[in-house]
Amino acid sequence: MMPSKSTTRKTHRFTRRDFLSQTTLGAVIGGGIFSSASPSLANLSNDEIRVAFLSCGGRANELMGSFSKISGVKIVGLCDPDPGRLAKAHERFPDAKTAKDLRVLIEDPNIDAVVVATCNHWHCLASIWAMQAGKDVYVEKPLSHSQWEGEQTVAAARKYARICQVGTQQRSDPMQAQIKKFLHDERGIGNLIRVRVNRYGARGSIGKRSEPLPKDPKIDFDLWLGPAADRPVFRNAWHYDWHWDWNTGSGEMGNWGVHVLDDVRNVVYRDSVRVPKRILGGGGRIVWNDAGESPNVHAIAMDTGSIPLVMGLSNLPNAPDGKKSPDIPGPSSGYVVYGEGGRLEGQRGRAMAFDPSGKLIKEFKGNSGSGHQANFIEGVRTRRPELLNAEVQVGHDSTGWCNLANICYLAGNHDDLRSKAEAGIQVPGWEELMREMQEHLRAHGVEPDDSAIRLSHWLELDPQSSRFVGEHAVAGNAWIKRQYREPYSVPSII
């Protein structure tokens, strides 16, 4: 349970909203006459949903704008261990209660739901504490920093009967349903053969200091760190670049990769594959010689048990002095579905289908999931998690693919690179991806056998336990759960 400066809550709060949902609305649903025009829903629309933000950084501020536009929603709480960020957010919402410790808002009985847009390492613990205190949760992607804590977050939503939505907002784009219909019902490109996923977006070095980055005395670093280890930081900036430190972030795979992998889990696999049967991957952090730890080039192959998948990722431009991403098949941040009768190229907000000759046969246009936050509020009002487009189980599964991809890198090494890479050739598209990656590395003066490159063996997974099994299970399972810093341990939810 949550360590508290006051009273720790052992049961969830039964609110006026719960009462309404379990009486009037429950009767409507039970009678089989639920509709968006129901008089009961009209009454519930007058029940103000009071939302608190447990951080005030860049993404949180974007979400403040989204939530503040939803009818019947009021932002009543703001929290951040950085007083400068907190003060700026308070200027936008001067009536909101403020705190540097998120537990103050989580324990407040006048708050119905919280938005968790903290650093990745805080996502699960903050969400679980909030659900234990009777709050509904909108948590940013990636859901988890490790597989185990994501499982505990799903368990908490079930145990405490909470509404929990993950911020993979493209799930709320109506275009996704159209693409699924085209691929599966209409069989617009025939039988599906394979999937290629891309995340190519140029970034830069985060620097590497000779002395640790000084801590700002105004920031409460104990609260900022939470579950993460207290260790020196050698990058140039504290905020945002935590993404590339394994202690606090999940690399580009968890930052942007989760969006495109979630798209293909949705439109190609229709959420039927929770974990792949096997996964192979690796990469390196090259060229920059900075303080970052996560790879800036990354490649994975998945045996899903159905349609095979490969993914390429790079934060390097096409050339040392370039600004563009390298030339690759399909969108730089998106995916390509190959079928017997053509291909579909999808990305945020749009998609195009082509016949085998390359002729455009259908185009899809979307809204990038602009209604995702409203979808969460709908779930809060109705108490129906099945209405959520990215319910916590779905978010956990999609985040899990990213966690597993990162485990391939972390559990991999430099030994036998060639033989491990050749083991992936059985997956369609892998050989092509390896050639592209070799050319990409050489464009930056890096040979494919550089000492910074590491690769895993094929890692086999048990679909029931989501744990690695087989010859290399020990190496993979070592990364399923992180070490937590007390008193900020993610609890085991039974």
Short mmCIF file of C-alpha atoms in Angstrom, two decimals:
data_model
loop_
_atom_site.label_atom_id
_atom_site.label_comp_id
_atom_site.label_asym_id
_atom_site.label_seq_id
_atom_site.Cartn_x
_atom_site.Cartn_y
_atom_site.Cartn_z
CA MET A 1 0.00 0.00 0.00
CA MET A 2 0.96 3.64 -0.33
CA PRO A 3 3.22 4.99 2.42
CA SER A 4 1.39 8.04 3.67
CA LYS A 5 2.10 11.04 5.79
CA SER A 6 -1.39 10.64 7.17
CA THR A 7 -3.67 7.60 7.02
CA THR A 8 -3.09 4.81 4.55
CA ARG A 9 -6.26 3.79 2.76
CA LYS A 10 -7.00 0.08 2.75
CA THR A 11 -10.25 0.19 0.79
CA HIS A 12 -11.38 2.35 -2.08
CA ARG A 13 -13.59 5.37 -1.51
CA PHE A 14 -17.30 4.94 -2.36
CA THR A 15 -18.25 8.22 -4.02
CA ARG A 16 -21.42 9.92 -5.14
CA ARG A 17 -20.38 8.99 -8.66
CA ASP A 18 -20.14 5.29 -7.67
CA PHE A 19 -23.60 5.47 -6.13
CA LEU A 20 -25.10 6.95 -9.26
CA SER A 21 -23.38 4.45 -11.51
CA GLN A 22 -24.51 1.47 -9.46
CA THR A 23 -28.14 2.58 -9.15
CA THR A 24 -29.71 4.60 -11.95
CA LEU A 25 -27.13 3.82 -14.65
CA GLY A 26 -26.77 0.22 -13.55
CA ALA A 27 -30.50 -0.27 -13.98
CA VAL A 28 -30.39 1.24 -17.45
CA ILE A 29 -27.54 -1.02 -18.56
CA GLY A 30 -29.11 -4.05 -16.91
CA GLY A 31 -32.34 -3.36 -18.78
CA GLY A 32 -30.53 -3.44 -22.09
CA ILE A 33 -31.52 0.08 -23.12
CA PHE A 34 -28.17 1.83 -22.75
CA SER A 35 -27.60 4.60 -25.30
CA SER A 36 -25.73 7.88 -25.47
CA ALA A 37 -29.06 9.68 -25.47
CA SER A 38 -30.28 8.02 -22.29
CA PRO A 39 -31.87 10.39 -19.74
CA SER A 40 -29.77 8.69 -17.06
CA LEU A 41 -26.60 9.70 -18.85
CA ALA A 42 -27.94 13.21 -19.19
CA ASN A 43 -28.30 13.32 -15.42
CA LEU A 44 -24.81 11.94 -14.93
CA SER A 45 -23.41 14.62 -17.21
CA ASN A 46 -24.20 17.09 -14.45
CA ASP A 47 -21.99 15.19 -12.02
CA GLU A 48 -18.70 17.06 -12.26
CA ILE A 49 -15.61 14.90 -12.70
CA ARG A 50 -12.80 16.37 -10.61
CA VAL A 51 -9.39 15.62 -12.08
CA ALA A 52 -5.91 16.07 -10.62
CA PHE A 53 -2.61 16.03 -12.49
CA LEU A 54 0.23 14.25 -10.71
CA SER A 55 2.88 16.08 -12.74
CA CYS A 56 3.15 19.34 -14.63
CA GLY A 57 5.70 18.66 -17.37
CA GLY A 58 5.35 19.01 -21.12
CA ARG A 59 2.98 16.13 -21.84
CA ALA A 60 0.95 16.87 -18.71
CA ASN A 61 0.39 20.43 -19.90
CA GLU A 62 -0.83 19.17 -23.26
CA LEU A 63 -3.26 16.88 -21.49
CA MET A 64 -4.44 19.71 -19.26
CA GLY A 65 -5.58 21.46 -22.40
CA SER A 66 -7.40 18.35 -23.62
CA PHE A 67 -9.15 17.56 -20.35
CA SER A 68 -10.13 21.16 -19.66
CA LYS A 69 -12.14 21.22 -22.90
CA ILE A 70 -14.31 18.24 -21.92
CA SER A 71 -17.72 19.23 -20.65
CA GLY A 72 -18.25 18.44 -16.99
CA VAL A 73 -14.56 18.04 -16.19
CA LYS A 74 -12.78 20.35 -13.76
CA ILE A 75 -9.05 20.34 -13.04
CA VAL A 76 -8.91 20.62 -9.27
CA GLY A 77 -5.41 19.39 -8.41
CA LEU A 78 -1.84 19.94 -9.58
CA CYS A 79 1.34 18.29 -8.38
CA ASP A 80 5.02 18.37 -9.26
CA PRO A 81 8.24 18.10 -7.25
CA ASP A 82 9.61 20.92 -9.41
CA PRO A 83 8.07 24.13 -7.97
CA GLY A 84 8.75 26.06 -11.17
CA ARG A 85 6.65 23.68 -13.26
CA LEU A 86 3.97 23.58 -10.59
CA ALA A 87 3.74 27.37 -10.45
CA LYS A 88 3.35 27.68 -14.22
CA ALA A 89 0.56 25.13 -14.27
CA HIS A 90 -1.13 26.90 -11.35
CA GLU A 91 -1.22 30.09 -13.41
CA ARG A 92 -3.45 28.20 -15.87
CA PHE A 93 -5.66 26.74 -13.15
CA PRO A 94 -5.51 29.14 -10.19
CA ASP A 95 -8.34 27.44 -8.30
CA ALA A 96 -6.61 24.06 -8.27
CA LYS A 97 -5.11 22.61 -5.11
CA THR A 98 -1.32 22.27 -5.38
CA ALA A 99 1.18 19.89 -3.81
CA LYS A 100 4.71 18.71 -4.44
CA ASP A 101 3.92 15.22 -3.11
CA LEU A 102 1.45 13.29 -5.26
CA ARG A 103 0.20 11.40 -2.20
CA VAL A 104 -1.45 14.60 -0.97
CA LEU A 105 -3.72 14.66 -4.03
CA ILE A 106 -4.20 10.91 -4.16
CA GLU A 107 -5.54 10.98 -0.58
CA ASP A 108 -7.88 13.92 -1.24
CA PRO A 109 -11.52 12.73 -1.16
CA ASN A 110 -12.55 15.66 -3.36
CA ILE A 111 -10.66 14.26 -6.35
CA ASP A 112 -12.29 11.64 -8.61
CA ALA A 113 -9.58 10.85 -11.16
CA VAL A 114 -5.89 11.48 -11.70
CA VAL A 115 -3.72 11.92 -14.77
CA VAL A 116 -0.32 10.26 -14.50
CA ALA A 117 2.06 11.90 -16.98
CA THR A 118 5.17 11.58 -14.85
CA CYS A 119 8.48 10.06 -15.91
CA ASN A 120 8.05 6.42 -16.96
CA HIS A 121 9.48 4.98 -13.76
CA TRP A 122 6.61 6.53 -11.74
CA HIS A 123 3.71 5.44 -13.98
CA CYS A 124 2.73 2.18 -12.31
CA LEU A 125 3.31 3.10 -8.68
CA ALA A 126 1.37 6.36 -8.99
CA SER A 127 -1.46 4.56 -10.80
CA ILE A 128 -1.67 1.77 -8.23
CA TRP A 129 -1.63 4.17 -5.27
CA ALA A 130 -4.38 6.20 -6.91
CA MET A 131 -6.56 3.15 -7.58
CA GLN A 132 -6.05 1.92 -4.02
CA ALA A 133 -7.38 5.29 -2.88
CA GLY A 134 -10.48 4.96 -5.07
CA LYS A 135 -9.37 7.13 -7.98
CA ASP A 136 -9.77 6.41 -11.67
CA VAL A 137 -6.58 6.77 -13.68
CA TYR A 138 -5.48 8.08 -17.05
CA VAL A 139 -1.83 7.04 -17.33
CA GLU A 140 0.51 8.02 -20.12
CA LYS A 141 2.34 5.53 -22.28
CA PRO A 142 4.31 3.43 -21.82
CA LEU A 143 2.23 1.98 -19.02
CA SER A 144 5.16 0.34 -17.29
CA HIS A 145 8.89 0.51 -16.80
CA SER A 146 9.00 -3.30 -16.49
CA GLN A 147 6.67 -6.19 -17.25
CA TRP A 148 6.02 -7.14 -13.64
CA GLU A 149 4.82 -3.72 -12.54
CA GLY A 150 2.49 -3.50 -15.52
CA GLU A 151 0.90 -6.75 -14.38
CA GLN A 152 0.38 -5.30 -10.91
CA THR A 153 -1.32 -2.23 -12.41
CA VAL A 154 -3.77 -4.39 -14.34
CA ALA A 155 -4.42 -6.38 -11.16
CA ALA A 156 -5.06 -3.18 -9.20
CA ALA A 157 -7.66 -1.99 -11.72
CA ARG A 158 -9.48 -5.29 -11.32
CA LYS A 159 -9.17 -5.54 -7.53
CA TYR A 160 -10.30 -1.98 -6.83
CA ALA A 161 -12.82 -1.81 -9.70
CA ARG A 162 -11.23 1.27 -11.20
CA ILE A 163 -11.33 2.76 -14.67
CA CYS A 164 -7.80 2.91 -16.08
CA GLN A 165 -6.94 4.17 -19.56
CA VAL A 166 -3.46 4.19 -21.11
CA GLY A 167 -2.44 7.17 -23.23
CA THR A 168 -1.93 5.40 -26.56
CA GLN A 169 -4.31 7.91 -28.09
CA GLN A 170 -4.30 6.53 -31.63
CA ARG A 171 -6.64 3.82 -30.31
CA SER A 172 -9.35 6.49 -30.29
CA ASP A 173 -8.93 7.40 -33.96
CA PRO A 174 -12.02 6.15 -35.89
CA MET A 175 -9.68 5.43 -38.78
CA GLN A 176 -8.36 2.37 -36.95
CA ALA A 177 -11.70 0.59 -37.18
CA GLN A 178 -11.87 1.39 -40.88
CA ILE A 179 -8.42 -0.09 -41.43
CA LYS A 180 -9.33 -3.25 -39.53
CA LYS A 181 -12.45 -3.66 -41.64
CA PHE A 182 -10.45 -3.16 -44.84
CA LEU A 183 -7.74 -5.64 -43.86
CA HIS A 184 -9.86 -8.38 -42.30
CA ASP A 185 -13.48 -8.12 -43.42
CA GLU A 186 -12.97 -6.80 -46.93
CA ARG A 187 -9.57 -8.49 -47.31
CA GLY A 188 -8.49 -5.45 -49.24
CA ILE A 189 -4.90 -6.66 -49.76
CA GLY A 190 -5.64 -10.37 -49.53
CA ASN A 191 -4.09 -12.73 -47.02
CA LEU A 192 -1.73 -10.89 -44.70
CA ILE A 193 1.86 -12.09 -44.96
CA ARG A 194 4.07 -9.94 -42.74
CA VAL A 195 4.40 -6.62 -40.93
CA ARG A 196 7.20 -4.04 -40.96
CA VAL A 197 7.22 -1.43 -38.16
CA ASN A 198 9.30 1.77 -38.28
CA ARG A 199 10.38 4.41 -35.82
CA TYR A 200 12.98 6.59 -37.49
CA GLY A 201 13.27 10.07 -36.01
CA ALA A 202 16.49 12.04 -35.68
CA ARG A 203 17.51 13.21 -32.23
CA GLY A 204 20.81 14.43 -30.83
CA SER A 205 23.34 13.76 -28.13
CA ILE A 206 22.32 14.47 -24.53
CA GLY A 207 25.90 15.25 -23.59
CA LYS A 208 28.32 13.59 -21.23
CA ARG A 209 29.60 15.60 -18.31
CA SER A 210 32.84 14.86 -16.48
CA GLU A 211 31.11 15.68 -13.19
CA PRO A 212 27.55 14.80 -12.17
CA LEU A 213 24.79 17.22 -13.09
CA PRO A 214 24.15 19.40 -10.00
CA LYS A 215 20.76 18.94 -8.42
CA ASP A 216 18.50 21.96 -8.38
CA PRO A 217 17.94 22.66 -4.65
CA LYS A 218 14.39 23.79 -5.40
CA ILE A 219 13.37 20.36 -6.71
CA ASP A 220 12.46 17.59 -4.27
CA PHE A 221 14.64 14.88 -5.75
CA ASP A 222 13.47 12.18 -3.38
CA LEU A 223 9.96 12.60 -4.80
CA TRP A 224 11.23 12.98 -8.36
CA LEU A 225 13.17 9.73 -8.11
CA GLY A 226 10.44 7.76 -6.35
CA PRO A 227 11.04 4.09 -7.26
CA ALA A 228 14.25 4.81 -9.20
CA ALA A 229 17.77 4.37 -7.86
CA ASP A 230 19.52 7.41 -6.45
CA ARG A 231 22.59 7.66 -8.62
CA PRO A 232 24.52 10.47 -10.30
CA VAL A 233 23.37 11.83 -13.66
CA PHE A 234 25.96 12.83 -16.26
CA ARG A 235 23.71 14.21 -19.01
CA ASN A 236 23.36 17.96 -19.57
CA ALA A 237 19.67 18.40 -18.75
CA TRP A 238 17.55 16.87 -16.01
CA HIS A 239 14.13 16.99 -17.64
CA TYR A 240 13.04 14.99 -20.70
CA ASP A 241 16.41 13.32 -21.31
CA TRP A 242 15.57 10.90 -18.52
CA HIS A 243 13.95 8.96 -21.39
CA TRP A 244 17.34 7.62 -22.44
CA ASP A 245 18.43 6.46 -18.95
CA TRP A 246 17.30 2.93 -18.03
CA ASN A 247 16.87 4.04 -14.42
CA THR A 248 13.95 6.30 -15.35
CA GLY A 249 13.06 5.78 -19.01
CA SER A 250 12.37 3.15 -21.64
CA GLY A 251 14.32 4.55 -24.58
CA GLU A 252 12.81 5.37 -27.94
CA MET A 253 11.14 1.97 -28.02
CA GLY A 254 8.97 2.94 -25.05
CA ASN A 255 8.70 6.58 -26.04
CA TRP A 256 7.52 6.37 -29.66
CA GLY A 257 7.79 2.68 -30.45
CA VAL A 258 4.80 1.96 -28.24
CA HIS A 259 2.53 4.02 -30.52
CA VAL A 260 3.37 2.15 -33.71
CA LEU A 261 3.47 -1.27 -32.07
CA ASP A 262 0.10 -0.52 -30.49
CA ASP A 263 -1.24 0.38 -33.93
CA VAL A 264 -0.26 -2.98 -35.41
CA ARG A 265 -1.45 -4.90 -32.35
CA ASN A 266 -4.78 -3.19 -32.98
CA VAL A 267 -5.28 -3.20 -36.74
CA VAL A 268 -3.28 -6.29 -37.74
CA TYR A 269 -3.51 -8.68 -34.79
CA ARG A 270 -6.75 -7.27 -33.37
CA ASP A 271 -5.23 -7.70 -29.88
CA SER A 272 -5.14 -11.48 -30.31
CA VAL A 273 -1.40 -11.69 -29.57
CA ARG A 274 -0.65 -10.59 -26.03
CA VAL A 275 2.97 -11.72 -26.13
CA PRO A 276 4.93 -13.10 -29.08
CA LYS A 277 6.07 -16.71 -29.10
CA ARG A 278 9.69 -15.64 -29.62
CA ILE A 279 11.58 -12.40 -29.98
CA LEU A 280 15.09 -11.55 -31.15
CA GLY A 281 16.69 -8.14 -31.22
CA GLY A 282 19.40 -5.69 -30.37
CA GLY A 283 21.24 -2.61 -31.48
CA GLY A 284 23.52 -0.05 -29.93
CA ARG A 285 24.03 3.50 -28.79
CA ILE A 286 26.55 4.76 -31.29
CA VAL A 287 28.14 7.93 -32.68
CA TRP A 288 27.16 10.29 -29.87
CA ASN A 289 29.40 9.05 -27.02
CA ASP A 290 26.97 10.61 -24.57
CA ALA A 291 25.52 9.71 -21.17
CA GLY A 292 22.50 7.93 -22.63
CA GLU A 293 22.05 4.20 -22.15
CA SER A 294 19.16 3.16 -24.40
CA PRO A 295 19.95 2.26 -28.04
CA ASN A 296 19.70 4.89 -30.74
CA VAL A 297 19.60 2.09 -33.32
CA HIS A 298 17.43 -0.91 -32.55
CA ALA A 299 16.04 -3.84 -34.54
CA ILE A 300 13.71 -6.65 -33.52
CA ALA A 301 12.10 -9.72 -35.05
CA MET A 302 8.97 -11.34 -33.62
CA ASP A 303 7.51 -14.77 -34.16
CA THR A 304 3.95 -13.97 -33.13
CA GLY A 305 2.54 -17.39 -33.89
CA SER A 306 0.63 -15.88 -36.79
CA ILE A 307 1.81 -12.92 -38.89
CA PRO A 308 5.58 -12.32 -38.45
CA LEU A 309 6.87 -8.85 -37.59
CA VAL A 310 10.13 -6.94 -37.83
CA MET A 311 10.84 -3.45 -36.55
CA GLY A 312 13.59 -0.95 -37.24
CA LEU A 313 14.31 2.08 -35.08
CA SER A 314 16.90 4.83 -35.28
CA ASN A 315 17.47 8.28 -33.82
CA LEU A 316 20.30 9.00 -36.24
CA PRO A 317 19.81 10.95 -39.47
CA ASN A 318 20.57 9.50 -42.89
CA ALA A 319 24.11 10.90 -42.79
CA PRO A 320 26.40 12.59 -40.22
CA ASP A 321 25.47 16.04 -41.53
CA GLY A 322 21.95 15.08 -42.53
CA LYS A 323 18.62 16.07 -41.06
CA LYS A 324 16.37 13.49 -42.68
CA SER A 325 15.73 9.90 -41.67
CA PRO A 326 17.22 7.15 -43.83
CA ASP A 327 15.25 5.82 -46.78
CA ILE A 328 13.18 2.88 -45.62
CA PRO A 329 10.04 1.05 -46.77
CA GLY A 330 6.94 2.86 -45.55
CA PRO A 331 6.46 5.80 -43.18
CA SER A 332 9.34 6.81 -40.92
CA SER A 333 7.05 6.46 -37.88
CA GLY A 334 4.46 3.91 -38.89
CA TYR A 335 4.06 0.47 -40.35
CA VAL A 336 3.63 -1.53 -43.54
CA VAL A 337 1.30 -4.52 -43.76
CA TYR A 338 2.19 -6.77 -46.68
CA GLY A 339 -0.52 -8.94 -48.20
CA GLU A 340 -0.81 -11.26 -51.16
CA GLY A 341 -2.69 -8.53 -53.03
CA GLY A 342 -0.73 -5.40 -52.07
CA ARG A 343 0.32 -3.46 -49.00
CA LEU A 344 -1.05 -0.94 -46.52
CA GLU A 345 1.12 1.84 -45.10
CA GLY A 346 -0.18 3.36 -41.87
CA GLN A 347 0.88 6.10 -39.51
CA ARG A 348 -0.64 8.57 -37.08
CA GLY A 349 -3.69 10.15 -38.71
CA ARG A 350 -3.55 8.52 -42.13
CA ALA A 351 -2.99 5.34 -44.11
CA MET A 352 -2.79 4.30 -47.76
CA ALA A 353 -3.31 0.95 -49.47
CA PHE A 354 -1.59 -0.02 -52.73
CA ASP A 355 -2.02 -2.89 -55.17
CA PRO A 356 1.00 -5.03 -56.19
CA SER A 357 1.91 -2.57 -58.95
CA GLY A 358 2.06 0.32 -56.49
CA LYS A 359 -1.24 1.90 -57.52
CA LEU A 360 -3.11 3.65 -54.70
CA ILE A 361 -6.36 1.77 -54.11
CA LYS A 362 -7.63 3.28 -50.88
CA GLU A 363 -6.78 6.14 -48.53
CA PHE A 364 -7.70 6.61 -44.89
CA LYS A 365 -7.72 9.87 -42.96
CA GLY A 366 -8.06 10.12 -39.19
CA ASN A 367 -7.92 12.55 -36.32
CA SER A 368 -4.87 11.04 -34.51
CA GLY A 369 -7.05 10.07 -31.55
CA SER A 370 -8.15 13.51 -30.41
CA GLY A 371 -11.08 12.01 -28.48
CA HIS A 372 -8.98 9.73 -26.29
CA GLN A 373 -9.33 11.76 -23.10
CA ALA A 374 -13.08 12.12 -23.62
CA ASN A 375 -13.24 8.34 -24.05
CA PHE A 376 -11.66 7.98 -20.61
CA ILE A 377 -14.21 10.34 -19.07
CA GLU A 378 -16.98 8.31 -20.70
CA GLY A 379 -15.61 5.26 -18.94
CA VAL A 380 -15.46 7.14 -15.64
CA ARG A 381 -19.08 8.23 -15.94
CA THR A 382 -20.49 4.88 -17.02
CA ARG A 383 -18.22 2.60 -14.93
CA ARG A 384 -17.85 0.45 -18.05
CA PRO A 385 -14.16 -0.34 -18.71
CA GLU A 386 -15.14 -2.14 -21.91
CA LEU A 387 -15.90 1.26 -23.44
CA LEU A 388 -12.28 2.32 -23.10
CA ASN A 389 -10.27 2.27 -26.29
CA ALA A 390 -6.99 1.65 -24.44
CA GLU A 391 -8.07 -0.09 -21.26
CA VAL A 392 -5.17 -0.95 -18.97
CA GLN A 393 -4.92 -4.59 -20.13
CA VAL A 394 -4.60 -3.47 -23.76
CA GLY A 395 -2.08 -0.82 -22.73
CA HIS A 396 -0.10 -3.37 -20.76
CA ASP A 397 0.05 -5.77 -23.70
CA SER A 398 1.25 -3.10 -26.13
CA THR A 399 3.76 -1.72 -23.64
CA GLY A 400 4.86 -5.29 -23.09
CA TRP A 401 6.02 -5.63 -26.68
CA CYS A 402 8.27 -2.62 -26.07
CA ASN A 403 9.54 -3.98 -22.77
CA LEU A 404 10.38 -7.27 -24.45
CA ALA A 405 12.18 -5.48 -27.27
CA ASN A 406 14.25 -3.60 -24.70
CA ILE A 407 14.99 -6.83 -22.85
CA CYS A 408 16.47 -8.24 -26.06
CA TYR A 409 18.93 -5.35 -26.06
CA LEU A 410 19.65 -5.54 -22.33
CA ALA A 411 20.02 -9.32 -22.27
CA GLY A 412 22.04 -9.34 -25.49
CA ASN A 413 25.77 -9.08 -25.92
CA HIS A 414 28.45 -8.67 -28.55
CA ASP A 415 29.22 -12.38 -28.84
CA ASP A 416 28.44 -14.28 -32.06
CA LEU A 417 26.70 -11.32 -33.71
CA ARG A 418 26.68 -12.91 -37.14
CA SER A 419 25.18 -16.23 -36.09
CA LYS A 420 22.53 -14.56 -33.94
CA ALA A 421 21.59 -12.19 -36.76
CA GLU A 422 21.42 -15.09 -39.24
CA ALA A 423 19.05 -16.93 -36.89
CA GLY A 424 16.46 -14.26 -37.64
CA ILE A 425 16.47 -14.80 -41.41
CA GLN A 426 13.55 -17.21 -41.03
CA VAL A 427 11.37 -14.16 -40.29
CA PRO A 428 10.31 -12.45 -43.55
CA GLY A 429 11.72 -8.94 -43.73
CA TRP A 430 14.56 -9.47 -41.25
CA GLU A 431 17.28 -9.96 -43.87
CA GLU A 432 16.18 -6.76 -45.64
CA LEU A 433 16.18 -4.88 -42.32
CA MET A 434 19.69 -6.12 -41.50
CA ARG A 435 21.00 -4.86 -44.85
CA GLU A 436 19.38 -1.47 -44.24
CA MET A 437 20.86 -1.26 -40.75
CA GLN A 438 24.34 -2.13 -42.02
CA GLU A 439 24.17 0.63 -44.62
CA HIS A 440 22.80 3.03 -42.01
CA LEU A 441 25.65 2.27 -39.61
CA ARG A 442 28.29 2.57 -42.31
CA ALA A 443 26.89 5.95 -43.35
CA HIS A 444 27.98 7.07 -39.88
CA GLY A 445 31.36 5.35 -40.04
CA VAL A 446 30.31 2.44 -37.84
CA GLU A 447 30.86 -1.17 -38.89
CA PRO A 448 28.10 -3.71 -38.12
CA ASP A 449 30.50 -5.62 -35.85
CA ASP A 450 31.39 -2.53 -33.79
CA SER A 451 31.88 -3.31 -30.10
CA ALA A 452 28.88 -1.12 -29.21
CA ILE A 453 26.49 -3.44 -31.08
CA ARG A 454 24.77 -6.17 -29.09
CA LEU A 455 22.19 -8.77 -30.02
CA SER A 456 20.16 -11.37 -28.19
CA HIS A 457 19.52 -14.97 -29.08
CA TRP A 458 15.94 -15.93 -29.86
CA LEU A 459 14.10 -15.55 -26.55
CA GLU A 460 11.09 -17.84 -26.15
CA LEU A 461 8.02 -16.82 -24.12
CA ASP A 462 5.31 -18.74 -22.30
CA PRO A 463 2.04 -17.08 -23.43
CA GLN A 464 0.33 -17.86 -20.12
CA SER A 465 2.92 -16.47 -17.70
CA SER A 466 4.52 -13.95 -20.10
CA ARG A 467 7.88 -15.20 -18.84
CA PHE A 468 10.85 -16.39 -20.81
CA VAL A 469 11.37 -20.12 -21.06
CA GLY A 470 13.94 -22.32 -22.71
CA GLU A 471 17.69 -22.04 -23.12
CA HIS A 472 18.04 -18.28 -22.60
CA ALA A 473 15.25 -17.77 -20.07
CA VAL A 474 17.51 -16.70 -17.21
CA ALA A 475 19.02 -13.83 -19.20
CA GLY A 476 15.60 -12.54 -20.23
CA ASN A 477 13.77 -12.99 -16.94
CA ALA A 478 16.44 -11.01 -15.10
CA TRP A 479 14.82 -7.88 -16.59
CA ILE A 480 11.16 -8.68 -15.88
CA LYS A 481 11.15 -6.75 -12.59
CA ARG A 482 13.31 -3.84 -11.49
CA GLN A 483 14.80 -3.13 -8.07
CA TYR A 484 12.79 -0.48 -6.21
CA ARG A 485 14.01 2.23 -3.88
CA GLU A 486 12.19 2.19 -0.56
CA PRO A 487 9.64 3.36 0.41
CA TYR A 488 8.61 3.58 -3.24
CA SER A 489 8.18 -0.10 -4.06
CA VAL A 490 5.43 -1.18 -6.41
CA PRO A 491 3.24 -3.53 -4.34
CA SER A 492 2.30 -7.03 -5.38
CA ILE A 493 -1.47 -6.98 -5.98
CA ILE A 494 -3.15 -10.26 -5.06
#
